PDB file of C-alpha atoms in Angstrom:
ATOM      1  CA  MET Z   1     140.018 -22.969 177.852  1.00 37.00           C
ATOM      2  CA  THR Z   2     140.162 -20.835 180.984  1.00 41.00           C
ATOM      3  CA  SER Z   3     141.624 -17.340 180.901  1.00 40.00           C
ATOM      4  CA  ILE Z   4     142.944 -15.409 183.849  1.00 39.00           C
ATOM      5  CA  ALA Z   5     142.391 -11.681 184.308  1.00 40.00           C
ATOM      6  CA  ASP Z   6     145.136  -9.526 185.803  1.00 39.00           C
ATOM      7  CA  ASN Z   7     144.623  -6.323 187.784  1.00 38.00           C
ATOM      8  CA  GLN Z   8     143.635  -4.357 184.669  1.00 36.00           C
ATOM      9  CA  GLY Z   9     141.160  -7.021 183.611  1.00 38.00           C
ATOM     10  CA  THR Z  10     143.286  -7.804 180.555  1.00 36.00           C
ATOM     11  CA  MET Z  11     143.552 -11.146 178.867  1.00 34.00           C
ATOM     12  CA  THR Z  12     146.733 -13.008 179.725  1.00 32.00           C
ATOM     13  CA  GLU Z  13     146.287 -16.185 177.654  1.00 34.00           C
ATOM     14  CA  THR Z  14     145.933 -16.562 173.908  1.00 32.00           C
ATOM     15  CA  ILE Z  15     142.424 -17.149 172.590  1.00 34.00           C
ATOM     16  CA  PRO Z  16     142.081 -19.988 170.084  1.00 36.00           C
ATOM     17  CA  GLY Z  17     141.716 -18.718 166.512  1.00 37.00           C
ATOM     18  CA  ASP Z  18     137.984 -19.175 166.017  1.00 43.00           C
ATOM     19  CA  GLU Z  19     136.886 -16.884 163.207  1.00 40.00           C
ATOM     20  CA  THR Z  20     133.197 -17.439 163.973  1.00 41.00           C
ATOM     21  CA  ARG Z  21     133.662 -15.943 167.419  1.00 50.00           C
ATOM     22  CA  ARG Z  22     136.073 -13.278 166.141  1.00 55.00           C
ATOM     23  CA  GLY Z  23     133.580 -11.999 163.579  1.00 62.00           C
ATOM     24  CA  THR Z  24     132.386  -9.205 165.858  1.00 70.00           C
ATOM     25  CA  ALA Z  25     135.834  -8.095 167.068  1.00 74.00           C
ATOM     26  CA  HIS Z  26     135.841  -4.924 164.905  1.00 84.00           C
ATOM     27  CA  LEU Z  27     132.219  -3.831 165.494  1.00 92.00           C
ATOM     28  CA  TYR Z  28     130.940  -1.487 168.212  1.00 95.00           C
ATOM     29  CA  GLU Z  29     127.509  -0.940 169.749  1.00 94.00           C
ATOM     30  CA  PHE Z  30     126.886   2.824 169.860  1.00 94.00           C
ATOM     31  CA  PRO Z  31     124.489   4.520 172.295  1.00 89.00           C
ATOM     32  CA  PRO Z  32     120.918   5.188 171.126  1.00 85.00           C
ATOM     33  CA  THR Z  33     120.241   8.641 169.693  1.00 84.00           C
ATOM     34  CA  VAL Z  34     117.209  10.928 169.553  1.00 82.00           C
ATOM     35  CA  ASP Z  35     116.089  12.374 166.211  1.00 84.00           C
ATOM     36  CA  GLU Z  36     114.920  15.928 165.527  1.00 84.00           C
ATOM     37  CA  ASN Z  37     111.364  14.950 166.484  1.00 86.00           C
ATOM     38  CA  GLY Z  38     112.444  13.640 169.872  1.00 84.00           C
ATOM     39  CA  LYS Z  39     112.007   9.986 168.873  1.00 85.00           C
ATOM     40  CA  LYS Z  40     114.550   7.507 170.226  1.00 81.00           C
ATOM     41  CA  GLN Z  41     116.501   5.740 167.489  1.00 82.00           C
ATOM     42  CA  PRO Z  42     117.963   2.212 167.750  1.00 82.00           C
ATOM     43  CA  SER Z  43     121.612   1.710 168.584  1.00 86.00           C
ATOM     44  CA  GLU Z  44     124.029   1.478 165.682  1.00 92.00           C
ATOM     45  CA  TYR Z  45     126.324  -1.543 165.393  1.00 93.00           C
ATOM     46  CA  ARG Z  46     129.248  -0.674 163.152  1.00 93.00           C
ATOM     47  CA  GLU Z  47     132.972   0.017 162.868  1.00 93.00           C
ATOM     48  CA  PHE Z  48     134.616   2.695 165.017  1.00 93.00           C
ATOM     49  CA  THR Z  49     135.878   5.538 162.804  1.00 94.00           C
ATOM     50  CA  ASP Z  50     138.413   8.347 163.214  1.00 94.00           C
ATOM     51  CA  GLU Z  51     135.487  10.763 163.631  1.00 95.00           C
ATOM     52  CA  ASP Z  52     134.122   8.567 166.431  1.00 94.00           C
ATOM     53  CA  ALA Z  53     137.517   8.660 168.160  1.00 93.00           C
ATOM     54  CA  VAL Z  54     137.230  12.445 168.379  1.00 94.00           C
ATOM     55  CA  LYS Z  55     133.653  12.341 169.670  1.00 94.00           C
ATOM     56  CA  TYR Z  56     134.210   9.422 172.044  1.00 93.00           C
ATOM     57  CA  PRO Z  57     137.807   9.567 173.363  1.00 93.00           C
ATOM     58  CA  ARG Z  58     139.072   6.364 174.950  1.00 91.00           C
ATOM     59  CA  GLN Z  59     139.323   6.549 178.730  1.00 88.00           C
ATOM     60  CA  GLU Z  60     142.525   5.362 180.401  1.00 83.00           C
ATOM     61  CA  GLN Z  61     140.809   2.562 182.342  1.00 80.00           C
ATOM     62  CA  PHE Z  62     139.486   1.078 179.097  1.00 80.00           C
ATOM     63  CA  GLU Z  63     142.756   0.996 177.149  1.00 79.00           C
ATOM     64  CA  TYR Z  64     142.951  -2.772 177.584  1.00 81.00           C
ATOM     65  CA  LEU Z  65     140.826  -5.681 176.405  1.00 84.00           C
ATOM     66  CA  ARG Z  66     138.812  -6.674 179.445  1.00 88.00           C
ATOM     67  CA  CYS Z  67     137.556 -10.122 180.409  1.00 93.00           C
ATOM     68  CA  GLY Z  68     134.074 -10.800 181.731  1.00 95.00           C
ATOM     69  CA  THR Z  69     131.543 -13.588 182.064  1.00 97.00           C
ATOM     70  CA  CYS Z  70     127.954 -14.202 181.054  1.00 98.00           C
ATOM     71  CA  VAL Z  71     126.442 -17.099 182.951  1.00 98.00           C
ATOM     72  CA  PHE Z  72     123.749 -19.504 181.767  1.00 98.00           C
ATOM     73  CA  ILE Z  73     121.518 -20.864 184.533  1.00 98.00           C
ATOM     74  CA  PHE Z  74     118.670 -23.193 183.527  1.00 98.00           C
ATOM     75  CA  ASN Z  75     115.989 -24.409 185.904  1.00 95.00           C
ATOM     76  CA  ALA Z  76     115.549 -28.173 185.896  1.00 92.00           C
ATOM     77  CA  LYS Z  77     111.753 -28.012 186.019  1.00 91.00           C
ATOM     78  CA  ASP Z  78     111.068 -26.591 182.549  1.00 94.00           C
ATOM     79  CA  GLN Z  79     114.521 -25.913 181.061  1.00 96.00           C
ATOM     80  CA  LYS Z  80     114.128 -22.131 181.178  1.00 98.00           C
ATOM     81  CA  LEU Z  81     117.036 -19.706 181.198  1.00 98.00           C
ATOM     82  CA  LEU Z  82     117.500 -16.933 183.760  1.00 98.00           C
ATOM     83  CA  LEU Z  83     117.707 -13.441 182.264  1.00 98.00           C
ATOM     84  CA  GLN Z  84     117.774 -10.058 183.977  1.00 98.00           C
ATOM     85  CA  THR Z  85     117.031  -6.519 182.855  1.00 98.00           C
ATOM     86  CA  ARG Z  86     120.224  -4.470 183.038  1.00 97.00           C
ATOM     87  CA  GLU Z  87     120.260  -1.028 184.662  1.00 95.00           C
ATOM     88  CA  GLY Z  88     122.789   1.688 185.414  1.00 90.00           C
ATOM     89  CA  THR Z  89     125.263   0.943 182.629  1.00 90.00           C
ATOM     90  CA  HIS Z  90     125.555   0.229 178.893  1.00 90.00           C
ATOM     91  CA  GLY Z  91     122.699  -1.974 177.727  1.00 91.00           C
ATOM     92  CA  ALA Z  92     120.312  -0.525 180.318  1.00 92.00           C
ATOM     93  CA  GLY Z  93     116.798  -1.866 179.785  1.00 94.00           C
ATOM     94  CA  GLN Z  94     118.015  -4.913 177.852  1.00 96.00           C
ATOM     95  CA  LEU Z  95     117.890  -8.563 178.867  1.00 98.00           C
ATOM     96  CA  ALA Z  96     121.086 -10.460 179.630  1.00 98.00           C
ATOM     97  CA  PRO Z  97     122.260 -13.408 181.733  1.00 98.00           C
ATOM     98  CA  PRO Z  98     123.936 -12.664 185.079  1.00 98.00           C
ATOM     99  CA  GLY Z  99     127.650 -11.930 184.865  1.00 97.00           C
ATOM    100  CA  GLY Z 100     130.312  -9.275 185.119  1.00 95.00           C
ATOM    101  CA  LYS Z 101     133.981  -8.352 184.997  1.00 94.00           C
ATOM    102  CA  MET Z 102     136.652 -10.763 186.138  1.00 94.00           C
ATOM    103  CA  GLU Z 103     138.475  -9.575 189.224  1.00 91.00           C
ATOM    104  CA  ARG Z 104     142.222  -9.810 189.686  1.00 85.00           C
ATOM    105  CA  HIS Z 105     143.507 -13.338 189.032  1.00 87.00           C
ATOM    106  CA  GLU Z 106     140.015 -14.864 188.722  1.00 93.00           C
ATOM    107  CA  ASP Z 107     139.291 -17.482 186.084  1.00 95.00           C
ATOM    108  CA  ASP Z 108     135.966 -17.694 184.276  1.00 95.00           C
ATOM    109  CA  ALA Z 109     134.558 -20.377 186.585  1.00 97.00           C
ATOM    110  CA  THR Z 110     135.353 -18.450 189.774  1.00 97.00           C
ATOM    111  CA  CYS Z 111     134.020 -15.208 188.320  1.00 97.00           C
ATOM    112  CA  ALA Z 112     130.784 -16.849 187.181  1.00 98.00           C
ATOM    113  CA  VAL Z 113     130.023 -18.378 190.582  1.00 98.00           C
ATOM    114  CA  ARG Z 114     130.797 -15.120 192.389  1.00 98.00           C
ATOM    115  CA  GLU Z 115     128.801 -12.871 190.053  1.00 98.00           C
ATOM    116  CA  VAL Z 116     125.720 -15.085 190.179  1.00 98.00           C
ATOM    117  CA  LEU Z 117     125.739 -15.108 193.983  1.00 98.00           C
ATOM    118  CA  GLU Z 118     126.240 -11.332 194.160  1.00 97.00           C
ATOM    119  CA  GLU Z 119     123.535 -10.534 191.616  1.00 97.00           C
ATOM    120  CA  THR Z 120     120.880 -13.192 192.282  1.00 98.00           C
ATOM    121  CA  GLY Z 121     121.582 -14.841 195.636  1.00 97.00           C
ATOM    122  CA  LEU Z 122     121.752 -18.216 193.867  1.00 98.00           C
ATOM    123  CA  ARG Z 123     124.537 -20.657 194.624  1.00 98.00           C
ATOM    124  CA  VAL Z 124     125.745 -22.351 191.477  1.00 98.00           C
ATOM    125  CA  GLU Z 125     128.451 -24.773 190.399  1.00 98.00           C
ATOM    126  CA  TYR Z 126     130.573 -24.509 187.269  1.00 97.00           C
ATOM    127  CA  VAL Z 127     129.639 -27.078 184.610  1.00 97.00           C
ATOM    128  CA  ALA Z 128     131.306 -26.091 181.331  1.00 96.00           C
ATOM    129  CA  SER Z 129     132.681 -23.314 179.178  1.00 96.00           C
ATOM    130  CA  LEU Z 130     130.492 -22.366 176.201  1.00 96.00           C
ATOM    131  CA  GLY Z 131     133.180 -20.348 174.427  1.00 94.00           C
ATOM    132  CA  ASN Z 132     133.836 -16.642 173.944  1.00 93.00           C
ATOM    133  CA  THR Z 133     132.462 -13.614 172.146  1.00 94.00           C
ATOM    134  CA  PHE Z 134     134.203 -10.316 171.446  1.00 93.00           C
ATOM    135  CA  ASP Z 135     131.863  -7.482 172.427  1.00 94.00           C
ATOM    136  CA  ASN Z 136     132.610  -3.779 171.970  1.00 94.00           C
ATOM    137  CA  PHE Z 137     130.601  -0.834 173.256  1.00 94.00           C
ATOM    138  CA  VAL Z 138     130.694   2.953 173.082  1.00 94.00           C
ATOM    139  CA  THR Z 139     129.162   5.233 175.723  1.00 91.00           C
ATOM    140  CA  GLU Z 140     129.177   9.001 176.186  1.00 89.00           C
ATOM    141  CA  LYS Z 141     130.926   8.713 179.550  1.00 88.00           C
ATOM    142  CA  LYS Z 142     133.324   5.790 179.034  1.00 90.00           C
ATOM    143  CA  GLY Z 143     134.085   6.007 175.318  1.00 92.00           C
ATOM    144  CA  PRO Z 144     134.975   2.761 173.493  1.00 94.00           C
ATOM    145  CA  MET Z 145     135.261  -0.444 175.533  1.00 92.00           C
ATOM    146  CA  ASN Z 146     136.473  -3.844 174.371  1.00 93.00           C
ATOM    147  CA  TRP Z 147     135.394  -7.063 176.084  1.00 93.00           C
ATOM    148  CA  ASN Z 148     136.297 -10.727 175.777  1.00 93.00           C
ATOM    149  CA  THR Z 149     133.156 -12.371 177.160  1.00 96.00           C
ATOM    150  CA  HIS Z 150     133.440 -15.898 178.531  1.00 96.00           C
ATOM    151  CA  TRP Z 151     130.165 -17.846 178.381  1.00 97.00           C
ATOM    152  CA  VAL Z 152     129.788 -20.241 181.280  1.00 97.00           C
ATOM    153  CA  LEU Z 153     127.218 -22.964 181.957  1.00 98.00           C
ATOM    154  CA  THR Z 154     126.397 -23.502 185.621  1.00 98.00           C
ATOM    155  CA  LYS Z 155     124.081 -25.657 187.720  1.00 97.00           C
ATOM    156  CA  MET Z 156     122.088 -24.478 190.734  1.00 97.00           C
ATOM    157  CA  VAL Z 157     123.115 -26.138 193.995  1.00 97.00           C
ATOM    158  CA  ASP Z 158     119.458 -26.059 195.085  1.00 97.00           C
ATOM    159  CA  ALA Z 159     117.355 -26.915 192.033  1.00 94.00           C
ATOM    160  CA  SER Z 160     114.231 -25.397 193.622  1.00 94.00           C
ATOM    161  CA  ALA Z 161     115.818 -22.039 194.512  1.00 95.00           C
ATOM    162  CA  GLU Z 162     114.517 -18.810 193.014  1.00 96.00           C
ATOM    163  CA  PRO Z 163     116.617 -15.727 192.201  1.00 97.00           C
ATOM    164  CA  ALA Z 164     116.254 -12.389 193.952  1.00 97.00           C
ATOM    165  CA  ILE Z 165     117.375  -8.938 192.858  1.00 97.00           C
ATOM    166  CA  ALA Z 166     120.405  -8.401 195.087  1.00 96.00           C
ATOM    167  CA  GLU Z 167     121.769  -5.345 193.233  1.00 95.00           C
ATOM    168  CA  PRO Z 168     118.814  -3.119 192.271  1.00 95.00           C
ATOM    169  CA  ASP Z 169     121.148  -0.465 190.860  1.00 95.00           C
ATOM    170  CA  LYS Z 170     122.267  -3.001 188.241  1.00 95.00           C
ATOM    171  CA  CYS Z 171     119.099  -5.021 187.659  1.00 96.00           C
ATOM    172  CA  SER Z 172     115.391  -4.129 187.680  1.00 96.00           C
ATOM    173  CA  GLU Z 173     113.824  -7.499 186.808  1.00 97.00           C
ATOM    174  CA  MET Z 174     114.590 -11.193 186.596  1.00 97.00           C
ATOM    175  CA  LYS Z 175     112.681 -13.746 184.581  1.00 97.00           C
ATOM    176  CA  TRP Z 176     112.863 -17.336 183.382  1.00 98.00           C
ATOM    177  CA  VAL Z 177     112.713 -17.536 179.582  1.00 98.00           C
ATOM    178  CA  SER Z 178     112.466 -20.607 177.363  1.00 98.00           C
ATOM    179  CA  VAL Z 179     115.009 -21.077 174.595  1.00 98.00           C
ATOM    180  CA  GLN Z 180     112.185 -20.733 172.069  1.00 97.00           C
ATOM    181  CA  GLU Z 181     111.117 -17.404 173.606  1.00 98.00           C
ATOM    182  CA  LEU Z 182     114.718 -16.228 173.526  1.00 98.00           C
ATOM    183  CA  LEU Z 183     115.146 -17.106 169.856  1.00 98.00           C
ATOM    184  CA  GLU Z 184     111.861 -15.402 168.978  1.00 98.00           C
ATOM    185  CA  MET Z 185     112.996 -12.226 170.724  1.00 97.00           C
ATOM    186  CA  LYS Z 186     116.274 -12.386 168.829  1.00 97.00           C
ATOM    187  CA  GLU Z 187     114.322 -12.634 165.566  1.00 96.00           C
ATOM    188  CA  LYS Z 188     111.492 -10.166 166.205  1.00 96.00           C
ATOM    189  CA  GLU Z 189     112.750  -7.786 168.915  1.00 95.00           C
ATOM    190  CA  PRO Z 190     116.560  -7.958 168.874  1.00 94.00           C
ATOM    191  CA  ASP Z 191     116.981  -4.628 170.695  1.00 93.00           C
ATOM    192  CA  ARG Z 192     115.445  -6.241 173.792  1.00 95.00           C
ATOM    193  CA  LEU Z 193     118.595  -8.352 174.135  1.00 97.00           C
ATOM    194  CA  PHE Z 194     122.003  -7.171 175.323  1.00 97.00           C
ATOM    195  CA  ARG Z 195     124.619  -7.060 172.565  1.00 96.00           C
ATOM    196  CA  CYS Z 196     126.727  -9.838 174.151  1.00 96.00           C
ATOM    197  CA  LEU Z 197     123.737 -12.188 174.080  1.00 97.00           C
ATOM    198  CA  ARG Z 198     122.931 -11.334 170.470  1.00 96.00           C
ATOM    199  CA  ASN Z 199     126.530 -12.002 169.498  1.00 95.00           C
ATOM    200  CA  PHE Z 200     126.435 -15.372 171.261  1.00 96.00           C
ATOM    201  CA  LEU Z 201     123.234 -16.384 169.462  1.00 96.00           C
ATOM    202  CA  ASP Z 202     124.507 -15.161 166.089  1.00 94.00           C
ATOM    203  CA  ALA Z 203     127.763 -17.094 166.437  1.00 93.00           C
ATOM    204  CA  ARG Z 204     125.886 -20.304 167.302  1.00 93.00           C
ATOM    205  CA  LYS Z 205     122.847 -20.045 165.037  1.00 92.00           C
ATOM    206  CA  ASN Z 206     123.777 -23.294 163.303  1.00 92.00           C
ATOM    207  CA  GLU Z 207     124.538 -25.146 166.544  1.00 93.00           C
ATOM    208  CA  ASP Z 208     122.266 -26.988 168.968  1.00 95.00           C
ATOM    209  CA  TRP Z 209     123.840 -25.092 171.864  1.00 96.00           C
ATOM    210  CA  SER Z 210     120.819 -25.453 174.156  1.00 97.00           C
ATOM    211  CA  GLY Z 211     120.613 -29.203 173.584  1.00 96.00           C
ATOM    212  CA  LYS Z 212     124.270 -29.503 174.526  1.00 96.00           C
ATOM    213  CA  CYS Z 213     123.580 -27.511 177.702  1.00 97.00           C
ATOM    214  CA  PHE Z 214     120.670 -29.738 178.690  1.00 97.00           C
ATOM    215  CA  GLU Z 215     122.791 -32.813 178.038  1.00 96.00           C
ATOM    216  CA  LYS Z 216     125.572 -31.540 180.285  1.00 97.00           C
ATOM    217  CA  LEU Z 217     123.045 -30.589 182.966  1.00 97.00           C
ATOM    218  CA  GLU Z 218     121.174 -33.895 182.594  1.00 95.00           C
ATOM    219  CA  ILE Z 219     117.796 -32.155 182.468  1.00 93.00           C
TER     220      ILE Z 219
END
């Protein structure tokens, strides 16, 4: 199913009732903290309380559920997935696929193609929708934010092309990662992965999602 974002980035079509995907709809990723010894503590992932609402007031621009995309790009040579290290926003320092917020009246396919070109210089074609996750974040500056993330599978127009960092304020590194490497990171070093990506992997832990991607891509 394709959703359209209006000028607030809100969802304008009903999402199918998939409880597996909805399982994270009430949980929020909180910013990392520093303990009394100056040691950085991992982010908390939990419900948003009344006390949190006082500490992190909701900003007007984030009153609505926003739509965004995360885009899977595999190279045909060795079936590796493109990930980038986020910078300058929530999830800084964590690995995530390319993607971003849907602009006014974009659908997920149009947004995915545009974001990939803007962030990596790669030209891709829409292949399939991989479903949705509900991803919520809290930051000191923006307060609570609620996202409906559309996962999109794409195919590179030029199979031999390599990505480049086109927006260094948003990304500090790009790398090709095998599905096995990704799953090992999820198991052993989950904080290396952006919350949206962890939610996607958790929701599909009993599915052969990568095999389905390779089948659609014919690689």
